[in-house]
PDB file of C-alpha atoms in Angstrom:
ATOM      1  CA  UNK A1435     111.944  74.331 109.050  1.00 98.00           C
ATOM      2  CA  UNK A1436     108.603  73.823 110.766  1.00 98.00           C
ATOM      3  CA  UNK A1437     107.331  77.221 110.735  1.00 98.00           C
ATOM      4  CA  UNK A1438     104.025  78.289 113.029  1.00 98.00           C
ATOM      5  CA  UNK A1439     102.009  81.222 111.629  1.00 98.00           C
ATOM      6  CA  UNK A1440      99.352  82.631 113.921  1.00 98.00           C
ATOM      7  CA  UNK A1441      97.227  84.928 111.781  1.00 98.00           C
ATOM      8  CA  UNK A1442      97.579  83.919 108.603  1.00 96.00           C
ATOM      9  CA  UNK A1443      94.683  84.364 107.571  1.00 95.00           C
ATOM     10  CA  UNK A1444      95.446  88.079 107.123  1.00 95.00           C
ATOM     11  CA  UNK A1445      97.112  90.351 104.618  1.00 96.00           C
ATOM     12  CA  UNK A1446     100.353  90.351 105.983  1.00 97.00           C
ATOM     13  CA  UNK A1447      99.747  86.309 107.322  1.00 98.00           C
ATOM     14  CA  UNK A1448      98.715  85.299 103.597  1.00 98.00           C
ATOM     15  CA  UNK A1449     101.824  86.845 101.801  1.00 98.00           C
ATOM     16  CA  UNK A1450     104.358  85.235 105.023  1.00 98.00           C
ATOM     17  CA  UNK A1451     102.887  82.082 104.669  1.00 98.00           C
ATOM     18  CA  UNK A1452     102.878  82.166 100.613  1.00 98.00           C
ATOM     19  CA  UNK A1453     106.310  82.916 100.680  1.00 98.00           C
ATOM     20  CA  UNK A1454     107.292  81.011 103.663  1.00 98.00           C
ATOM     21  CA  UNK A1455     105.693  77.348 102.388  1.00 98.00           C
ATOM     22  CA  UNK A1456     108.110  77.584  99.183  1.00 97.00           C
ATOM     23  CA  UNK A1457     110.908  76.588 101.522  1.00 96.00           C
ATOM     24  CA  UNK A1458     109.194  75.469 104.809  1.00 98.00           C
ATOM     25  CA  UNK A1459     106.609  73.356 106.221  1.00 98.00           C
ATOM     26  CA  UNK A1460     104.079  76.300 107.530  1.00 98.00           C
ATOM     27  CA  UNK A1461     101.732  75.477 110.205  1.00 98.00           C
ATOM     28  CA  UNK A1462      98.457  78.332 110.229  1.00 98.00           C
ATOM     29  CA  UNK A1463      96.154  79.402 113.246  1.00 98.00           C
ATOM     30  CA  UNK A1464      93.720  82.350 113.921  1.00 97.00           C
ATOM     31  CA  UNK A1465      91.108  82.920 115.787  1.00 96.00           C
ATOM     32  CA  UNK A1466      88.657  81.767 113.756  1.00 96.00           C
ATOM     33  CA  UNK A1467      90.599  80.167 110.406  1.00 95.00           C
ATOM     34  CA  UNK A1468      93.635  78.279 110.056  1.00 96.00           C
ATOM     35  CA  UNK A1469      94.971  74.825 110.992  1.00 97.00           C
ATOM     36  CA  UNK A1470      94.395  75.355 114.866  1.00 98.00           C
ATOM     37  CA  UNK A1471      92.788  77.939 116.781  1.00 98.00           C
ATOM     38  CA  UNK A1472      93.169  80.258 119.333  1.00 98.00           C
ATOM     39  CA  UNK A1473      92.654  83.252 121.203  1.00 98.00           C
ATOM     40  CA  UNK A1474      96.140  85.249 121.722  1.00 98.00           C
ATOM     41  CA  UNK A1475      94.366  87.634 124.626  1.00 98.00           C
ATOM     42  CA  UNK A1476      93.622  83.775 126.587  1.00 98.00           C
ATOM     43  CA  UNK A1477      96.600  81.941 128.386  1.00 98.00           C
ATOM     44  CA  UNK A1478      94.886  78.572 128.001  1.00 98.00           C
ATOM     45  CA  UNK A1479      93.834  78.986 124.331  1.00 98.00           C
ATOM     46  CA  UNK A1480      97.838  79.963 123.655  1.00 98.00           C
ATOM     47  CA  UNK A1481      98.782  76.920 125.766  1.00 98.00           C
ATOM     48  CA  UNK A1482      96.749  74.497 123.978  1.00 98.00           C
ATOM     49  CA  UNK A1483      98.095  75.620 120.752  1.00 98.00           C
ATOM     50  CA  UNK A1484     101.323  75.565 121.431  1.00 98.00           C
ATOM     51  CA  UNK A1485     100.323  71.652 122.528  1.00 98.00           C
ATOM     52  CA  UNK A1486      98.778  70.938 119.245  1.00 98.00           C
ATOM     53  CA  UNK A1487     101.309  72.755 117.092  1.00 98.00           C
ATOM     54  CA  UNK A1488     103.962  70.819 118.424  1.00 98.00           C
ATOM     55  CA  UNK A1489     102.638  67.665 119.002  1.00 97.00           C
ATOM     56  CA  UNK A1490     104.592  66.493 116.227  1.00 93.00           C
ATOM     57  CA  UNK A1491     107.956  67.552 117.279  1.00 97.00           C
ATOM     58  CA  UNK A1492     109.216  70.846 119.012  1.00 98.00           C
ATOM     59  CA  UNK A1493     108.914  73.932 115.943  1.00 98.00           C
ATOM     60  CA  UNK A1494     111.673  75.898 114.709  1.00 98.00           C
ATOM     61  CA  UNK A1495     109.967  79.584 114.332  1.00 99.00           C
ATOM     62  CA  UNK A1496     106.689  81.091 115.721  1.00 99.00           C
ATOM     63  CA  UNK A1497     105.370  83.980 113.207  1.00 99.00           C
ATOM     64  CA  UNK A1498     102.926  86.175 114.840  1.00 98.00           C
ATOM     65  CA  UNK A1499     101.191  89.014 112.893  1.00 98.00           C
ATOM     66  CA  UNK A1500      98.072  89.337 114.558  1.00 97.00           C
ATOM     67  CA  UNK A1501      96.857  92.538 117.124  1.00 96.00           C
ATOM     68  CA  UNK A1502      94.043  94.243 117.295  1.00 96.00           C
ATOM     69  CA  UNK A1503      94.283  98.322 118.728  1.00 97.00           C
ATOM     70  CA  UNK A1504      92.138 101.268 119.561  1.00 97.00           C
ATOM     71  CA  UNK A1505      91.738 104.181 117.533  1.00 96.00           C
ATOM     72  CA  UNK A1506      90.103 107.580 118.566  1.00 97.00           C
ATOM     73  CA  UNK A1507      91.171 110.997 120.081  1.00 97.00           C
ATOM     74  CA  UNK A1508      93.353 110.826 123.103  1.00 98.00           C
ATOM     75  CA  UNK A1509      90.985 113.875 124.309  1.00 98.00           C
ATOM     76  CA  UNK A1510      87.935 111.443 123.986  1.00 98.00           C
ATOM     77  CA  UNK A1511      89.871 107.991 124.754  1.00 98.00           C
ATOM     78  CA  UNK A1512      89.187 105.930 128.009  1.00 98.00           C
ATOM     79  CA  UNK A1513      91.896 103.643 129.940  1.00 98.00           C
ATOM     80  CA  UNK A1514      89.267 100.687 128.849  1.00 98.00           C
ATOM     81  CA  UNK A1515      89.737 101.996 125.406  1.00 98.00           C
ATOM     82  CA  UNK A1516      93.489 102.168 125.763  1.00 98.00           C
ATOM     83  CA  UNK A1517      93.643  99.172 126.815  1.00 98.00           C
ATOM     84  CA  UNK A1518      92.555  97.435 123.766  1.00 98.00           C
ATOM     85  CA  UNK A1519      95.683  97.459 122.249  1.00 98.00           C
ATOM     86  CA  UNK A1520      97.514  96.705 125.388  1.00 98.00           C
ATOM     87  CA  UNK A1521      95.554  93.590 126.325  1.00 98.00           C
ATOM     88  CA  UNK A1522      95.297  92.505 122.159  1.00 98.00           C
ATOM     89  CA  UNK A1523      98.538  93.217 120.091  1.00 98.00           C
ATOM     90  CA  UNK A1524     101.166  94.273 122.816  1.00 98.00           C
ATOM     91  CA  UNK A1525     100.338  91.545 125.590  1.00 98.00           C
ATOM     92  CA  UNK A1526      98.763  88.860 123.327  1.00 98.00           C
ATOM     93  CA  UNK A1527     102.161  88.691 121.064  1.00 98.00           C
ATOM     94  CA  UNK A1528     104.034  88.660 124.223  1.00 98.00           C
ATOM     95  CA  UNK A1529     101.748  85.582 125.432  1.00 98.00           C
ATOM     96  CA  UNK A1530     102.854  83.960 121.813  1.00 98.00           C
ATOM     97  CA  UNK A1531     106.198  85.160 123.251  1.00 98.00           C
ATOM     98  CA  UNK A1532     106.396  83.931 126.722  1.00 98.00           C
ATOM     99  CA  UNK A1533     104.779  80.795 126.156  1.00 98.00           C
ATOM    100  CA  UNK A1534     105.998  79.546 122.644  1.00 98.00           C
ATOM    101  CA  UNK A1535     109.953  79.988 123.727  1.00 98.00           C
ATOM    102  CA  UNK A1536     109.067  76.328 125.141  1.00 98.00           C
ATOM    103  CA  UNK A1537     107.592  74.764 122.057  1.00 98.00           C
ATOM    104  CA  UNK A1538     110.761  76.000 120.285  1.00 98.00           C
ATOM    105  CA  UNK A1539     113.874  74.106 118.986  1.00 98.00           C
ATOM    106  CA  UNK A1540     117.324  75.035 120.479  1.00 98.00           C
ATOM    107  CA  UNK A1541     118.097  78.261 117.774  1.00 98.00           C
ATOM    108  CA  UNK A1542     114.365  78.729 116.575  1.00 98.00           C
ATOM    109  CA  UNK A1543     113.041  82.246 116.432  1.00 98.00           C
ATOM    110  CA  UNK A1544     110.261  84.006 117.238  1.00 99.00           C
ATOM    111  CA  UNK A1545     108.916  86.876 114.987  1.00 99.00           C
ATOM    112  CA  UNK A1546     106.238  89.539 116.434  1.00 99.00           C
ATOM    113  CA  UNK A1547     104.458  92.447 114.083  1.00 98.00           C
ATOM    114  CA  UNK A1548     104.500  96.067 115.430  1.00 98.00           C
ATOM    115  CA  UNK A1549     104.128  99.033 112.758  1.00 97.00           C
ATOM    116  CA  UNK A1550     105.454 102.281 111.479  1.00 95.00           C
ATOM    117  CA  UNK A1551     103.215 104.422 113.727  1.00 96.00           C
ATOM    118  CA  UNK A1552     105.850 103.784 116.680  1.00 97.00           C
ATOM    119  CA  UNK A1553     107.896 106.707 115.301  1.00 95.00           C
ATOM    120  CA  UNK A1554     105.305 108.232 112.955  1.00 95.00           C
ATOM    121  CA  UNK A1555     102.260 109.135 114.874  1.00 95.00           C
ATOM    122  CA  UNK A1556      99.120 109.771 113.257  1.00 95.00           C
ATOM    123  CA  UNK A1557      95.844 111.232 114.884  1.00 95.00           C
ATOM    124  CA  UNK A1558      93.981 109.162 116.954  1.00 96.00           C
ATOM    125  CA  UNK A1559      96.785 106.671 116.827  1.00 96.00           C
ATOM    126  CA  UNK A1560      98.150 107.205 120.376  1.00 98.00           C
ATOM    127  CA  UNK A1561      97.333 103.381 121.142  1.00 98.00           C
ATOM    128  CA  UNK A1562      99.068 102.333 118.239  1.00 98.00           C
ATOM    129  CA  UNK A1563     101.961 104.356 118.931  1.00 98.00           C
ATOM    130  CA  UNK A1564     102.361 103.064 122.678  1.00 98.00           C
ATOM    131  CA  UNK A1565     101.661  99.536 121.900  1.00 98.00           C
ATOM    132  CA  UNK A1566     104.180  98.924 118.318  1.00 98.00           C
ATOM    133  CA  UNK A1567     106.844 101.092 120.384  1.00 98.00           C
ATOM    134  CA  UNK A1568     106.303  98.996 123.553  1.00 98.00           C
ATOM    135  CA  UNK A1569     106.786  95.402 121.143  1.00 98.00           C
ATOM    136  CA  UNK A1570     110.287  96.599 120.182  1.00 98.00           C
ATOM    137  CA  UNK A1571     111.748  97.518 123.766  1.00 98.00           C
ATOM    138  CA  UNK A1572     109.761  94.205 124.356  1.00 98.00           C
ATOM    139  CA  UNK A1573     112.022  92.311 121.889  1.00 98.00           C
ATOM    140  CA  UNK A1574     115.375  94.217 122.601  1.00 98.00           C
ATOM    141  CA  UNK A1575     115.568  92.995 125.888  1.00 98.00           C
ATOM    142  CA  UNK A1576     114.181  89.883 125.379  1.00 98.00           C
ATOM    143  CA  UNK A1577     116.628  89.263 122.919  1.00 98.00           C
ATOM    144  CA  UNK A1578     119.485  89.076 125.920  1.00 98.00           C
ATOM    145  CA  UNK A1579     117.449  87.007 128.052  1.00 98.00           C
ATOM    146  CA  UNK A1580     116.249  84.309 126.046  1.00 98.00           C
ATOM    147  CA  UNK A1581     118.057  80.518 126.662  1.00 98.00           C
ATOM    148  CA  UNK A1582     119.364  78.043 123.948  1.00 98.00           C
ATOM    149  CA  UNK A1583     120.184  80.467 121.319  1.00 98.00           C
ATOM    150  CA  UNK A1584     116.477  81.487 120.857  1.00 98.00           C
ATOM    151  CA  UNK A1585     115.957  84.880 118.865  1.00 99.00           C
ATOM    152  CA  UNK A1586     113.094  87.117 118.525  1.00 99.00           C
ATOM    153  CA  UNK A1587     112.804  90.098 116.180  1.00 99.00           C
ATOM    154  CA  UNK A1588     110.424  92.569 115.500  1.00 98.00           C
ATOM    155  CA  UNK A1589     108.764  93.404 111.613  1.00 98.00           C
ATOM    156  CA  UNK A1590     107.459  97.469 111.551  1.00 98.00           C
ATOM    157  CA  UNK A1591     105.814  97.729 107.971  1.00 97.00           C
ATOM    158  CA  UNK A1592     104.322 100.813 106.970  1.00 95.00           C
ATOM    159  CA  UNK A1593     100.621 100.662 105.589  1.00 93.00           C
ATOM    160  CA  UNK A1594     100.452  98.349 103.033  1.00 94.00           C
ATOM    161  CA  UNK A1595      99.472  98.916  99.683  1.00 94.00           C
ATOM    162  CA  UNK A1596      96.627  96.351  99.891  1.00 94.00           C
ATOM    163  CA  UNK A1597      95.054  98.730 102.735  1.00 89.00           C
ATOM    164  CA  UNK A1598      95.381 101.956 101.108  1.00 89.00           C
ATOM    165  CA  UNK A1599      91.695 101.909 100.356  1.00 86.00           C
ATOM    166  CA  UNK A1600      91.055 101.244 103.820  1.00 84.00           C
ATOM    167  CA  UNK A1601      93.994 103.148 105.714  1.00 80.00           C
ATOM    168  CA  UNK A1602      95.348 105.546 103.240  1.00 81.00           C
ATOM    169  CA  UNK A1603      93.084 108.765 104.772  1.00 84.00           C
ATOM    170  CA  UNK A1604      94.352 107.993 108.108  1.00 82.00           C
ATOM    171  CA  UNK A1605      98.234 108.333 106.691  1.00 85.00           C
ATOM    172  CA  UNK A1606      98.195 111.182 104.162  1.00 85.00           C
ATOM    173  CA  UNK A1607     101.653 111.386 102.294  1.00 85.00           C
ATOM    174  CA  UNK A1608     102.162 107.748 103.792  1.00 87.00           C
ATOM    175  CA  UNK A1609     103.727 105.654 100.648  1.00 88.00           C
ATOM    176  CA  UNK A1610     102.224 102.008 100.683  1.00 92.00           C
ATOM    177  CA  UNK A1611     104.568  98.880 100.346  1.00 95.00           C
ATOM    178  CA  UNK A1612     103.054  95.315  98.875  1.00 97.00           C
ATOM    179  CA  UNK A1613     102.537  92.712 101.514  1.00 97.00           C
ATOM    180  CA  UNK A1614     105.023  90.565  99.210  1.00 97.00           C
ATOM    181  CA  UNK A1615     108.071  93.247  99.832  1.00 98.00           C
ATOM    182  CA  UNK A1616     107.062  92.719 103.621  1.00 98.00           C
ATOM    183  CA  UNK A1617     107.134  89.058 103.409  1.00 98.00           C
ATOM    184  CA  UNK A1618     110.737  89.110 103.170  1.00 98.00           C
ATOM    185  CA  UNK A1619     111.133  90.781 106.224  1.00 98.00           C
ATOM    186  CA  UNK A1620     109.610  87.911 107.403  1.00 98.00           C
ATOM    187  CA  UNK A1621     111.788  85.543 106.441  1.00 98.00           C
ATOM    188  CA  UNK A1622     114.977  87.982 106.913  1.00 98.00           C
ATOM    189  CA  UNK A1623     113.837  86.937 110.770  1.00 98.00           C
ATOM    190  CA  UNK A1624     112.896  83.237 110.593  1.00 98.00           C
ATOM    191  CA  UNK A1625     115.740  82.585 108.148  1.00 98.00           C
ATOM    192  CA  UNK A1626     118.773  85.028 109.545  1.00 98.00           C
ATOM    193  CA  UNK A1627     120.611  85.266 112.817  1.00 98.00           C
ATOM    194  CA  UNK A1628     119.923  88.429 114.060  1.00 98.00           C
ATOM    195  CA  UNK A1629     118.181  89.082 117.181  1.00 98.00           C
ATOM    196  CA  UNK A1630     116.367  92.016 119.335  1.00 98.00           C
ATOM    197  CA  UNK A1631     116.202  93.484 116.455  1.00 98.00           C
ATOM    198  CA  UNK A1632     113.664  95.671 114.700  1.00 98.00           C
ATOM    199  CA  UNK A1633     112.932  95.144 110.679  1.00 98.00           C
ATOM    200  CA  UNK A1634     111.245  98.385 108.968  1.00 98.00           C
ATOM    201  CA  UNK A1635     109.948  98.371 105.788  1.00 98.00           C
ATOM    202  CA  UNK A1636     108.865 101.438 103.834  1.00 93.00           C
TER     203      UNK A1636
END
């Protein structure tokens, strides 16, 4: 398979595309590392790298696990604020979405990253919540819609155990897993035939 990674450069990105290269040609981009660049909050940047990506020959899974949120107090949150995530990680993986259906072979897949705070909240983590919550309705009914036998599925990964250090205060009692047991959700999506589905791992 010819397999398009946007944010690899990441800790999830880095452990899909170490796994994923054993078995498949893996194309990388991020917004400022990778193979191509781009901008997922930007409909031209997307476009263009969908056109580079594919230049080659139409792909045969799109791997997003990029999205950046908001975190702070709802009492001390602004819509602007809010809409950090919604602008970022919600509509910027639906861009990928939208846009890279066209790029993709008849039966390729498209994979989008939420999290585990879209059923376990966590102060200041309303954002989060809204936006990883809003992903998977996003890919459930998406899932009925799409043409050619295109899938899309959804990876929710609790806080990884690289992150701990950075996360682990914001999570107490919150068990980390290694970005390699995540990986394999990962390719559980590029590599299965399930679709509008939602992949947790804890």
């Amino acid at each position: 398979m010819k397999v398009l990674i946007v944010g690899a450069s990441g800790v999830i990105g880095r452990a899909v595309h170490a796994h994923l290269s054993q078995r498949h040609e893996v194309l990388t981009a991020g917004r400022n590392s990778g193979q191509f660049r781009v901008d997922i909050t930007d409909d031209d940047s997307v476009r263009r790298l969908f056109a580079e990506a594919s230049a080659g020959g139409p792909l045969d899974a799109i791997v997003s696990t990029v999205g950046s949120l908001h975190f702070g107090p709802v009492s001390e949150m602004t819509a602007a604020q809010f809409d950090i995530g919604l602008q970022d990680k919600l509509l910027g993986q639906v861009r990928l979405a939208l846009q890279g259906q066209h790029v993709l072979k008849d039966g390729g897949s498209i994979t989008l990253t939420a999290g585990i705070l879209s059923r376990e909240p966590i102060r200041s983590g309303a954002n989060a919540t809204a936006v990883n919550a809003a992903l998977e309705g996003f890919a459930r009914g998406a899932a009925i819609d799409l043409p050619r036998g295109l899938r899309i599925n959804v990876i929710s990964p609790t806080v990884l155990t690289e992150s701990l250090a950075d996360y682990g205060d914001f999570m107490p009692g919150m068990e980390g897993v290694p970005a390699a047991r995540v990986a394999l959700a990962y390719q559980r999506s590029v590599e299965g035939g399930q679709t509008g589905r939602t992949y947790f791992v804890e």
